[in-house]
Amino acid sequence: MHFDPGSPYRDQPWNLRARNETPTERLDRNWTSLLQEVRVLQMSVQLLSGYLLVLPFQPRFATLSTPCRVLYYLTMTASLAAVIVFLTPIALHRMLFRTHNLSVVVTATHRLVLLGTCAVGLALTGAAALVVAVGSTSMLIGAMAAIAGGACAGFFWWWLPRHLFRRYGHGPGAPAER
Protein backbone atom coordinates (compact mmCIF):
# COMPACT_ATOMS: atom_id res chain seq x y z
CA MET A 1 0.00 0.00 0.00
CA HIS A 2 1.11 3.51 -0.76
CA PHE A 3 1.43 5.75 2.32
CA ASP A 4 0.09 9.22 1.51
CA PRO A 5 -2.02 10.64 4.32
CA GLY A 6 -1.83 14.08 2.72
CA SER A 7 -4.26 13.44 -0.12
CA PRO A 8 -7.27 15.61 0.77
CA TYR A 9 -9.79 14.08 -1.63
CA ARG A 10 -9.02 10.36 -1.43
CA ASP A 11 -11.48 9.63 1.37
CA GLN A 12 -14.43 11.78 0.30
CA PRO A 13 -16.74 8.94 -0.81
CA TRP A 14 -16.02 6.97 2.37
CA ASN A 15 -16.52 10.02 4.61
CA LEU A 16 -19.87 10.72 2.97
CA ARG A 17 -20.99 7.07 3.20
CA ALA A 18 -19.62 6.06 6.62
CA ARG A 19 -19.75 9.36 8.49
CA ASN A 20 -22.53 11.06 6.56
CA GLU A 21 -20.05 13.92 6.34
CA THR A 22 -19.92 16.53 3.61
CA PRO A 23 -16.57 17.71 2.26
CA THR A 24 -16.97 20.95 4.21
CA GLU A 25 -17.68 19.10 7.46
CA ARG A 26 -14.64 16.91 6.82
CA LEU A 27 -12.47 20.00 6.29
CA ASP A 28 -13.76 21.51 9.53
CA ARG A 29 -13.06 18.26 11.41
CA ASN A 30 -9.59 17.93 9.92
CA TRP A 31 -8.78 21.58 10.66
CA THR A 32 -9.86 21.15 14.29
CA SER A 33 -7.79 17.98 14.62
CA LEU A 34 -4.72 19.63 13.11
CA LEU A 35 -5.10 22.65 15.40
CA GLN A 36 -5.07 20.36 18.44
CA GLU A 37 -1.85 18.78 17.22
CA VAL A 38 -0.29 22.17 16.49
CA ARG A 39 -1.22 23.42 19.97
CA VAL A 40 0.55 20.52 21.67
CA LEU A 41 3.62 20.72 19.46
CA GLN A 42 3.76 24.51 19.60
CA MET A 43 3.71 24.66 23.38
CA SER A 44 6.44 22.05 23.78
CA VAL A 45 8.76 23.56 21.19
CA GLN A 46 8.24 27.05 22.59
CA LEU A 47 9.29 25.79 26.02
CA LEU A 48 12.37 24.14 24.54
CA SER A 49 13.20 27.31 22.61
CA GLY A 50 12.79 29.41 25.73
CA TYR A 51 15.22 27.23 27.65
CA LEU A 52 17.68 27.31 24.78
CA LEU A 53 17.42 31.10 24.45
CA VAL A 54 18.61 31.68 28.01
CA LEU A 55 21.61 29.32 27.84
CA PRO A 56 24.08 31.91 26.47
CA PHE A 57 23.38 34.08 29.51
CA GLN A 58 24.51 31.36 31.90
CA PRO A 59 28.08 31.67 33.24
CA ARG A 60 29.08 28.17 32.14
CA PHE A 61 28.16 28.86 28.50
CA ALA A 62 31.42 30.81 28.02
CA THR A 63 33.38 27.67 28.89
CA LEU A 64 31.77 25.49 26.21
CA SER A 65 34.03 24.04 23.56
CA THR A 66 33.61 25.17 19.97
CA PRO A 67 31.89 21.90 18.93
CA CYS A 68 29.41 22.31 21.81
CA ARG A 69 28.70 25.90 20.75
CA VAL A 70 28.13 24.80 17.16
CA LEU A 71 25.80 22.07 18.41
CA TYR A 72 23.97 24.66 20.52
CA TYR A 73 23.51 27.01 17.55
CA LEU A 74 22.27 24.21 15.32
CA THR A 75 19.86 23.04 18.03
CA MET A 76 18.62 26.59 18.60
CA THR A 77 18.11 27.03 14.85
CA ALA A 78 16.08 23.81 14.60
CA SER A 79 14.00 24.80 17.62
CA LEU A 80 13.24 28.28 16.31
CA ALA A 81 12.50 26.86 12.86
CA ALA A 82 9.94 24.55 14.47
CA VAL A 83 8.33 27.50 16.28
CA ILE A 84 8.04 29.39 12.99
CA VAL A 85 6.67 26.35 11.15
CA PHE A 86 4.06 25.74 13.87
CA LEU A 87 2.96 29.38 13.81
CA THR A 88 2.58 29.33 10.03
CA PRO A 89 -0.83 27.55 9.96
CA ILE A 90 -2.29 30.38 12.04
CA ALA A 91 -0.87 32.95 9.62
CA LEU A 92 -2.21 30.94 6.67
CA HIS A 93 -5.64 30.75 8.24
CA ARG A 94 -5.67 34.50 8.91
CA MET A 95 -4.50 35.36 5.40
CA LEU A 96 -6.96 32.98 3.73
CA PHE A 97 -9.84 33.54 6.16
CA ARG A 98 -13.18 33.86 4.37
CA THR A 99 -11.68 33.07 0.98
CA HIS A 100 -13.27 29.59 0.94
CA ASN A 101 -9.84 27.97 0.70
CA LEU A 102 -9.96 25.81 3.82
CA SER A 103 -8.84 22.79 1.81
CA VAL A 104 -5.62 24.67 0.95
CA VAL A 105 -5.11 25.58 4.61
CA VAL A 106 -5.76 22.02 5.82
CA THR A 107 -3.45 20.44 3.23
CA ALA A 108 -0.68 22.98 3.86
CA THR A 109 -1.06 22.63 7.63
CA HIS A 110 -0.82 18.84 7.37
CA ARG A 111 2.49 19.18 5.55
CA LEU A 112 3.72 21.91 7.90
CA VAL A 113 3.02 19.67 10.91
CA LEU A 114 5.15 16.94 9.33
CA LEU A 115 7.94 19.44 8.60
CA GLY A 116 7.69 20.96 12.08
CA THR A 117 7.81 17.53 13.68
CA CYS A 118 11.09 16.87 11.85
CA ALA A 119 12.45 20.18 13.16
CA VAL A 120 11.34 19.25 16.69
CA GLY A 121 13.08 15.90 16.30
CA LEU A 122 16.29 17.66 15.31
CA ALA A 123 15.96 20.14 18.18
CA LEU A 124 15.27 17.43 20.77
CA THR A 125 18.11 15.29 19.46
CA GLY A 126 20.45 18.28 19.50
CA ALA A 127 19.38 19.28 23.01
CA ALA A 128 19.94 15.75 24.30
CA ALA A 129 23.34 15.60 22.61
CA LEU A 130 24.29 18.99 24.07
CA VAL A 131 23.28 18.04 27.61
CA VAL A 132 25.11 14.72 27.41
CA ALA A 133 28.20 16.26 25.78
CA VAL A 134 28.44 18.99 28.43
CA GLY A 135 27.65 16.63 31.30
CA SER A 136 30.12 13.99 30.18
CA THR A 137 32.64 16.44 28.69
CA SER A 138 32.77 14.19 25.62
CA MET A 139 31.40 15.09 22.20
CA LEU A 140 31.62 11.41 21.29
CA ILE A 141 29.18 10.48 24.05
CA GLY A 142 27.02 13.45 23.01
CA ALA A 143 27.04 12.14 19.43
CA MET A 144 25.96 8.73 20.71
CA ALA A 145 23.05 10.41 22.52
CA ALA A 146 22.12 12.20 19.28
CA ILE A 147 22.17 8.92 17.36
CA ALA A 148 20.02 7.22 20.00
CA GLY A 149 17.57 10.13 20.08
CA GLY A 150 17.41 10.29 16.30
CA ALA A 151 16.81 6.55 16.12
CA CYS A 152 13.95 6.82 18.63
CA ALA A 153 12.37 9.73 16.75
CA GLY A 154 12.77 7.91 13.44
CA PHE A 155 11.22 4.76 14.86
CA PHE A 156 8.22 6.36 16.54
CA TRP A 157 7.55 9.18 14.10
CA TRP A 158 8.37 7.59 10.75
CA TRP A 159 8.69 3.79 10.83
CA LEU A 160 5.84 2.97 13.25
CA PRO A 161 3.11 4.96 11.42
CA ARG A 162 4.19 3.47 8.09
CA HIS A 163 4.25 -0.03 9.57
CA LEU A 164 0.78 0.39 11.08
CA PHE A 165 -0.56 1.77 7.81
CA ARG A 166 0.85 -1.19 5.87
CA ARG A 167 -0.56 -3.60 8.41
CA TYR A 168 -4.01 -2.10 8.94
CA GLY A 169 -4.47 0.24 5.99
CA HIS A 170 -7.42 2.49 6.45
CA GLY A 171 -9.22 0.21 8.87
CA PRO A 172 -12.44 -1.76 8.47
CA GLY A 173 -14.90 -0.26 6.02
CA ALA A 174 -12.48 2.43 4.90
CA PRO A 175 -11.65 3.08 1.28
CA ALA A 176 -9.22 0.74 -0.41
CA GLU A 177 -5.99 1.88 -1.98
CA ARG A 178 -6.54 3.80 -5.19
XYZ file of N, CA and C in Angstrom:
534
model
N 0.830 -1.194 0.000
C 0.000 0.000 0.000
C 0.865 1.245 0.000
N 0.400 2.234 -0.702
C 1.110 3.510 -0.757
C 0.700 4.358 0.445
N 1.681 4.948 1.112
C 1.425 5.747 2.319
C 1.409 7.217 1.942
N 0.215 7.799 1.801
C 0.088 9.225 1.506
C -1.102 9.787 2.267
N -0.909 10.103 3.551
C -2.020 10.642 4.322
C -2.364 12.073 3.949
N -1.606 12.680 3.041
C -1.825 14.082 2.715
C -2.806 14.313 1.587
N -3.332 13.265 0.979
C -4.263 13.440 -0.120
C -5.627 13.857 0.418
N -6.056 15.108 0.144
C -7.274 15.612 0.775
C -8.569 15.047 0.209
N -8.540 14.483 -0.998
C -9.790 14.080 -1.630
C -9.984 12.570 -1.690
N -8.973 11.810 -1.295
C -9.017 10.359 -1.431
C -10.182 9.740 -0.662
N -10.498 10.262 0.497
C -11.480 9.629 1.373
C -12.882 10.235 1.289
N -13.127 11.121 0.347
C -14.432 11.779 0.302
C -15.607 10.820 0.183
N -15.581 9.848 -0.727
C -16.737 8.936 -0.812
C -16.963 8.172 0.488
N -15.880 7.700 1.104
C -16.018 6.973 2.367
C -16.557 7.878 3.468
N -16.044 9.100 3.577
C -16.525 10.022 4.606
C -18.014 10.308 4.443
N -18.457 10.464 3.212
C -19.874 10.717 2.973
C -20.705 9.494 3.341
N -20.246 8.304 2.953
C -20.994 7.073 3.200
C -20.943 6.663 4.674
N -19.771 6.604 5.269
C -19.617 6.062 6.625
C -19.906 7.089 7.710
N -19.567 8.326 7.462
C -19.753 9.363 8.486
C -20.920 10.289 8.185
N -21.492 10.136 7.003
C -22.525 11.062 6.561
C -21.994 12.498 6.677
N -20.786 12.675 6.154
C -20.046 13.918 6.339
C -19.792 14.562 4.975
N -20.176 15.804 4.850
C -19.921 16.530 3.609
C -18.442 16.911 3.536
N -17.961 17.266 2.364
C -16.566 17.713 2.257
C -16.252 18.903 3.169
N -17.191 19.799 3.333
C -16.968 20.954 4.211
C -16.880 20.526 5.669
N -17.751 19.605 6.081
C -17.680 19.097 7.457
C -16.362 18.363 7.703
N -15.909 17.619 6.700
C -14.636 16.913 6.820
C -13.494 17.911 6.967
N -13.505 18.971 6.171
C -12.465 19.998 6.293
C -12.478 20.627 7.680
N -13.662 20.934 8.184
C -13.761 21.512 9.532
C -13.207 20.552 10.581
N -13.557 19.267 10.462
C -13.062 18.264 11.411
C -11.546 18.128 11.315
N -11.035 18.055 10.095
C -9.587 17.928 9.916
C -8.848 19.163 10.417
N -9.405 20.346 10.183
C -8.778 21.581 10.657
C -8.727 21.594 12.185
N -9.820 21.195 12.824
C -9.856 21.148 14.290
C -8.834 20.149 14.822
N -8.755 18.993 14.192
C -7.794 17.978 14.618
C -6.356 18.478 14.457
N -6.065 19.092 13.331
C -4.720 19.635 13.106
C -4.377 20.727 14.108
N -5.353 21.577 14.424
C -5.099 22.648 15.398
C -4.743 22.079 16.764
N -5.403 20.991 17.155
C -5.070 20.362 18.438
C -3.628 19.859 18.425
N -3.227 19.254 17.332
C -1.845 18.776 17.222
C -0.862 19.942 17.266
N -1.172 20.999 16.529
C -0.290 22.174 16.494
C -0.170 22.788 17.883
N -1.272 22.841 18.620
C -1.220 23.422 19.974
C -0.256 22.657 20.879
N -0.332 21.345 20.831
C 0.551 20.523 21.667
C 2.002 20.708 21.242
N 2.254 20.591 19.960
C 3.622 20.722 19.459
C 4.169 22.125 19.683
N 3.329 23.117 19.454
C 3.761 24.509 19.596
C 4.178 24.815 21.030
N 3.388 24.376 21.977
C 3.712 24.656 23.377
C 5.033 23.997 23.769
N 5.215 22.744 23.381
C 6.442 22.046 23.783
C 7.674 22.652 23.130
N 7.585 23.000 21.860
C 8.763 23.556 21.191
C 9.033 24.990 21.651
N 8.010 25.715 22.048
C 8.240 27.055 22.594
C 8.944 26.970 23.943
N 8.580 25.989 24.752
C 9.291 25.789 26.023
C 10.754 25.435 25.779
N 10.997 24.512 24.868
C 12.371 24.141 24.545
C 13.147 25.352 24.029
N 12.532 26.118 23.149
C 13.199 27.311 22.608
C 13.500 28.319 23.702
N 12.568 28.488 24.622
C 12.795 29.412 25.733
C 13.989 29.003 26.579
N 14.065 27.722 26.882
C 15.218 27.235 27.650
C 16.517 27.440 26.869
N 16.476 27.149 25.588
C 17.684 27.310 24.776
C 18.092 28.778 24.644
N 17.110 29.669 24.593
C 17.420 31.097 24.447
C 18.181 31.665 25.642
N 17.948 31.121 26.824
C 18.615 31.677 28.011
C 19.988 31.059 28.269
N 20.323 29.976 27.588
C 21.610 29.322 27.842
C 22.824 30.239 27.657
N 22.884 31.067 26.632
C 24.078 31.911 26.475
C 24.287 32.900 27.621
N 23.264 33.138 28.402
C 23.376 34.083 29.511
C 23.794 33.399 30.816
N 24.037 32.108 30.739
C 24.510 31.365 31.904
C 26.036 31.423 31.945
N 26.623 31.535 33.136
C 28.084 31.671 33.236
C 28.859 30.523 32.572
N 28.347 29.326 32.661
C 29.081 28.174 32.137
C 29.111 28.143 30.605
N 28.208 28.868 29.962
C 28.160 28.859 28.497
C 29.493 29.315 27.896
N 30.139 30.281 28.530
C 31.416 30.806 28.022
C 32.514 29.748 28.018
N 32.346 28.711 28.813
C 33.382 27.673 28.892
C 33.150 26.528 27.909
N 32.061 26.577 27.154
C 31.769 25.488 26.215
C 32.813 25.433 25.106
N 33.107 24.224 24.684
C 34.030 24.040 23.562
C 33.359 24.513 22.271
N 34.154 24.734 21.259
C 33.613 25.167 19.967
C 32.615 24.156 19.400
N 32.891 22.854 19.429
C 31.885 21.902 18.933
C 30.562 21.976 19.711
N 30.639 22.192 21.024
C 29.405 22.313 21.815
C 28.648 23.581 21.438
N 29.369 24.651 21.174
C 28.705 25.895 20.748
C 28.032 25.714 19.385
N 28.723 25.063 18.476
C 28.132 24.797 17.160
C 26.881 23.942 17.318
N 26.961 22.915 18.143
C 25.799 22.069 18.413
C 24.663 22.892 19.009
N 24.987 23.786 19.933
C 23.972 24.656 20.524
C 23.294 25.498 19.444
N 24.086 26.138 18.579
C 23.509 27.012 17.551
C 22.652 26.225 16.564
N 23.078 25.043 16.206
C 22.267 24.209 15.317
C 20.964 23.786 15.994
N 21.051 23.434 17.269
C 19.861 23.040 18.028
C 18.899 24.215 18.163
N 19.446 25.386 18.468
C 18.620 26.589 18.598
C 17.944 26.914 17.266
N 18.680 26.776 16.173
C 18.112 27.032 14.847
C 16.965 26.071 14.549
N 17.148 24.794 14.836
C 16.084 23.808 14.603
C 14.868 24.109 15.467
N 15.097 24.500 16.704
C 14.000 24.795 17.618
C 13.213 26.024 17.159
N 13.922 27.074 16.783
C 13.237 28.282 16.305
C 12.548 28.040 14.964
N 13.156 27.218 14.117
C 12.498 26.863 12.855
C 11.178 26.148 13.130
N 11.176 25.260 14.115
C 9.943 24.554 14.474
C 8.885 25.532 14.981
N 9.289 26.499 15.799
C 8.333 27.505 16.281
C 7.713 28.235 15.097
N 8.543 28.657 14.159
C 8.036 29.389 12.992
C 7.102 28.510 12.170
N 7.497 27.262 11.946
C 6.667 26.350 11.155
C 5.323 26.119 11.838
N 5.314 25.983 13.168
C 4.056 25.737 13.872
C 3.193 26.989 14.012
N 3.764 28.156 13.831
C 2.961 29.380 13.812
C 2.399 29.662 12.417
N 2.991 29.076 11.403
C 2.576 29.329 10.025
C 1.122 28.957 9.739
N 0.578 27.831 10.244
C -0.833 27.550 9.964
C -1.779 28.659 10.437
N -1.436 29.300 11.541
C -2.291 30.381 12.035
C -2.223 31.558 11.070
N -1.022 31.871 10.597
C -0.869 32.951 9.616
C -1.600 32.611 8.320
N -1.481 31.367 7.874
C -2.206 30.939 6.672
C -3.708 31.110 6.851
N -4.204 30.654 7.979
C -5.636 30.754 8.241
C -6.087 32.212 8.246
N -5.312 33.071 8.875
C -5.667 34.496 8.915
C -5.649 35.108 7.520
N -4.627 34.777 6.739
C -4.498 35.364 5.403
C -5.566 34.832 4.443
N -5.976 33.586 4.629
C -6.956 32.977 3.727
C -8.358 32.911 4.333
N -8.542 33.546 5.491
C -9.836 33.539 6.165
C -10.902 34.128 5.248
N -12.018 33.458 5.166
C -13.178 33.864 4.368
C -12.900 33.923 2.871
N -11.925 33.170 2.423
C -11.677 33.074 0.981
C -12.158 31.730 0.439
N -12.751 30.918 1.299
C -13.275 29.594 0.936
C -12.157 28.680 0.435
N -10.995 28.799 1.046
C -9.839 27.969 0.698
C -9.398 27.099 1.867
N -10.334 26.618 2.665
C -9.965 25.812 3.825
C -9.224 24.542 3.411
N -9.552 23.994 2.249
C -8.842 22.789 1.806
C -7.358 23.083 1.595
N -7.028 24.270 1.123
C -5.624 24.666 0.948
C -4.955 24.783 2.310
N -5.654 25.397 3.262
C -5.106 25.584 4.609
C -4.893 24.233 5.292
N -5.864 23.331 5.175
C -5.757 22.016 5.816
C -4.609 21.211 5.205
N -4.520 21.187 3.888
C -3.446 20.437 3.229
C -2.080 21.018 3.576
N -1.955 22.340 3.520
C -0.677 22.983 3.856
C -0.325 22.747 5.320
N -1.313 22.838 6.204
C -1.057 22.628 7.632
C -0.616 21.198 7.899
N -1.234 20.247 7.233
C -0.822 18.843 7.372
C 0.665 18.699 7.052
N 1.077 19.283 5.952
C 2.490 19.181 5.549
C 3.399 19.969 6.481
N 2.924 21.113 6.956
C 3.716 21.905 7.900
C 3.914 21.162 9.219
N 2.884 20.444 9.670
C 3.019 19.671 10.912
C 4.079 18.582 10.738
N 4.108 17.939 9.585
C 5.149 16.936 9.331
C 6.534 17.580 9.319
N 6.659 18.718 8.648
C 7.938 19.437 8.604
C 8.351 19.911 9.995
N 7.406 20.482 10.728
C 7.694 20.960 12.081
C 8.082 19.840 13.019
N 7.459 18.683 12.846
C 7.808 17.535 13.680
C 9.251 17.100 13.414
N 9.676 17.169 12.163
C 11.088 16.869 11.851
C 12.011 17.875 12.531
N 11.634 19.158 12.500
C 12.451 20.185 13.159
C 12.495 19.956 14.668
N 11.364 19.567 15.250
C 11.339 19.255 16.688
C 12.247 18.062 16.972
N 12.196 17.050 16.122
C 13.076 15.897 16.299
C 14.542 16.290 16.283
N 14.911 17.171 15.361
C 16.294 17.657 15.313
C 16.639 18.456 16.565
N 15.709 19.317 16.991
C 15.963 20.141 18.182
C 16.089 19.277 19.435
N 15.199 18.302 19.592
C 15.273 17.426 20.765
C 16.547 16.586 20.756
N 16.882 16.078 19.588
C 18.108 15.289 19.463
C 19.330 16.147 19.766
N 19.337 17.365 19.230
C 20.445 18.278 19.501
C 20.533 18.663 20.960
N 19.378 18.911 21.584
C 19.378 19.279 23.006
C 19.893 18.126 23.862
N 19.453 16.917 23.548
C 19.942 15.751 24.300
C 21.445 15.581 24.111
N 21.903 15.734 22.884
C 23.339 15.602 22.614
C 24.129 16.672 23.354
N 23.598 17.892 23.387
C 24.288 18.988 24.072
C 24.380 18.726 25.572
N 23.282 18.321 26.171
C 23.275 18.039 27.612
C 24.251 16.910 27.935
N 24.217 15.849 27.151
C 25.109 14.717 27.411
C 26.563 15.106 27.152
N 26.820 15.853 26.085
C 28.197 16.262 25.777
C 28.765 17.156 26.870
N 27.964 18.092 27.371
C 28.440 18.991 28.432
C 28.585 18.222 29.741
N 27.603 17.385 30.046
C 27.653 16.625 31.299
C 28.780 15.615 31.350
N 29.071 15.014 30.214
C 30.117 13.985 30.183
C 31.466 14.541 29.735
N 31.469 15.782 29.281
C 32.645 16.442 28.686
C 33.207 15.649 27.511
N 32.331 14.966 26.782
C 32.766 14.187 25.624
C 31.783 14.381 24.474
N 32.254 14.945 23.375
C 31.404 15.094 22.199
C 31.042 13.732 21.612
N 31.906 12.747 21.792
C 31.619 11.406 21.294
C 30.395 10.829 21.997
N 30.340 10.968 23.295
C 29.177 10.476 24.045
C 27.946 11.303 23.680
N 28.121 12.608 23.474
C 27.017 13.451 23.009
C 26.510 12.999 21.651
N 27.431 12.635 20.750
C 27.039 12.140 19.431
C 26.271 10.828 19.551
N 26.681 9.991 20.487
C 25.962 8.732 20.707
C 24.544 9.012 21.200
N 24.387 10.024 22.053
C 23.048 10.409 22.517
C 22.216 10.923 21.350
N 22.835 11.687 20.453
C 22.120 12.196 19.279
C 21.667 11.051 18.382
N 22.532 10.077 18.194
C 22.174 8.923 17.360
C 21.026 8.141 17.999
N 21.100 7.935 19.300
C 20.021 7.218 19.999
C 18.714 8.001 19.927
N 18.774 9.308 20.158
C 17.568 10.134 20.080
C 16.996 10.171 18.677
N 17.865 10.299 17.687
C 17.407 10.295 16.303
C 16.785 8.964 15.916
N 17.369 7.876 16.403
C 16.810 6.551 16.122
C 15.428 6.397 16.751
N 15.267 6.879 17.975
C 13.946 6.815 18.633
C 12.921 7.642 17.868
N 13.290 8.866 17.508
C 12.368 9.726 16.755
C 12.024 9.082 15.418
N 13.019 8.565 14.725
C 12.767 7.910 13.445
C 11.854 6.703 13.580
N 12.062 5.933 14.635
C 11.222 4.758 14.856
C 9.778 5.160 15.136
N 9.582 6.036 16.112
C 8.220 6.364 16.535
C 7.503 7.322 15.591
N 8.208 8.165 14.923
C 7.552 9.180 14.101
C 7.535 8.855 12.618
N 8.348 7.915 12.170
C 8.373 7.585 10.753
C 8.067 6.105 10.528
N 8.852 5.210 11.109
C 8.692 3.794 10.834
C 7.373 3.252 11.374
N 7.045 3.535 12.632
C 5.843 2.969 13.247
C 4.559 3.357 12.505
N 4.339 4.644 12.174
C 3.115 4.961 11.420
C 3.046 4.247 10.069
N 4.173 4.166 9.377
C 4.187 3.470 8.091
C 3.905 1.976 8.272
N 4.485 1.387 9.288
C 4.251 -0.031 9.569
C 2.769 -0.273 9.874
N 2.195 0.563 10.730
C 0.782 0.392 11.081
C -0.115 0.598 9.870
N 0.234 1.550 9.010
C -0.560 1.772 7.807
C -0.492 0.551 6.893
N 0.710 0.007 6.715
C 0.848 -1.187 5.867
C 0.079 -2.366 6.457
N 0.089 -2.458 7.765
C -0.564 -3.599 8.411
C -2.083 -3.464 8.429
N -2.573 -2.273 8.751
C -4.013 -2.098 8.936
C -4.672 -1.262 7.853
N -3.893 -0.598 7.032
C -4.475 0.238 5.986
C -5.339 1.318 6.588
N -6.486 1.468 5.996
C -7.421 2.492 6.453
C -8.371 1.999 7.531
N -8.303 0.733 7.873
C -9.218 0.205 8.875
C -10.433 -0.422 8.223
N -11.275 -1.073 9.023
C -12.444 -1.761 8.471
C -13.431 -0.772 7.864
N -13.882 -1.084 6.666
C -14.896 -0.261 6.019
C -14.350 1.001 5.388
N -13.073 1.221 5.481
C -12.480 2.426 4.905
C -12.176 2.188 3.434
N -11.900 3.250 2.709
C -11.650 3.084 1.278
C -10.374 2.289 1.020
N -10.404 1.517 -0.021
C -9.223 0.743 -0.408
C -8.217 1.655 -1.095
N -7.032 1.116 -1.290
C -5.994 1.883 -1.983
C -6.470 2.198 -3.394
N -6.140 3.389 -3.841
C -6.538 3.803 -5.189
C -5.339 3.879 -6.079
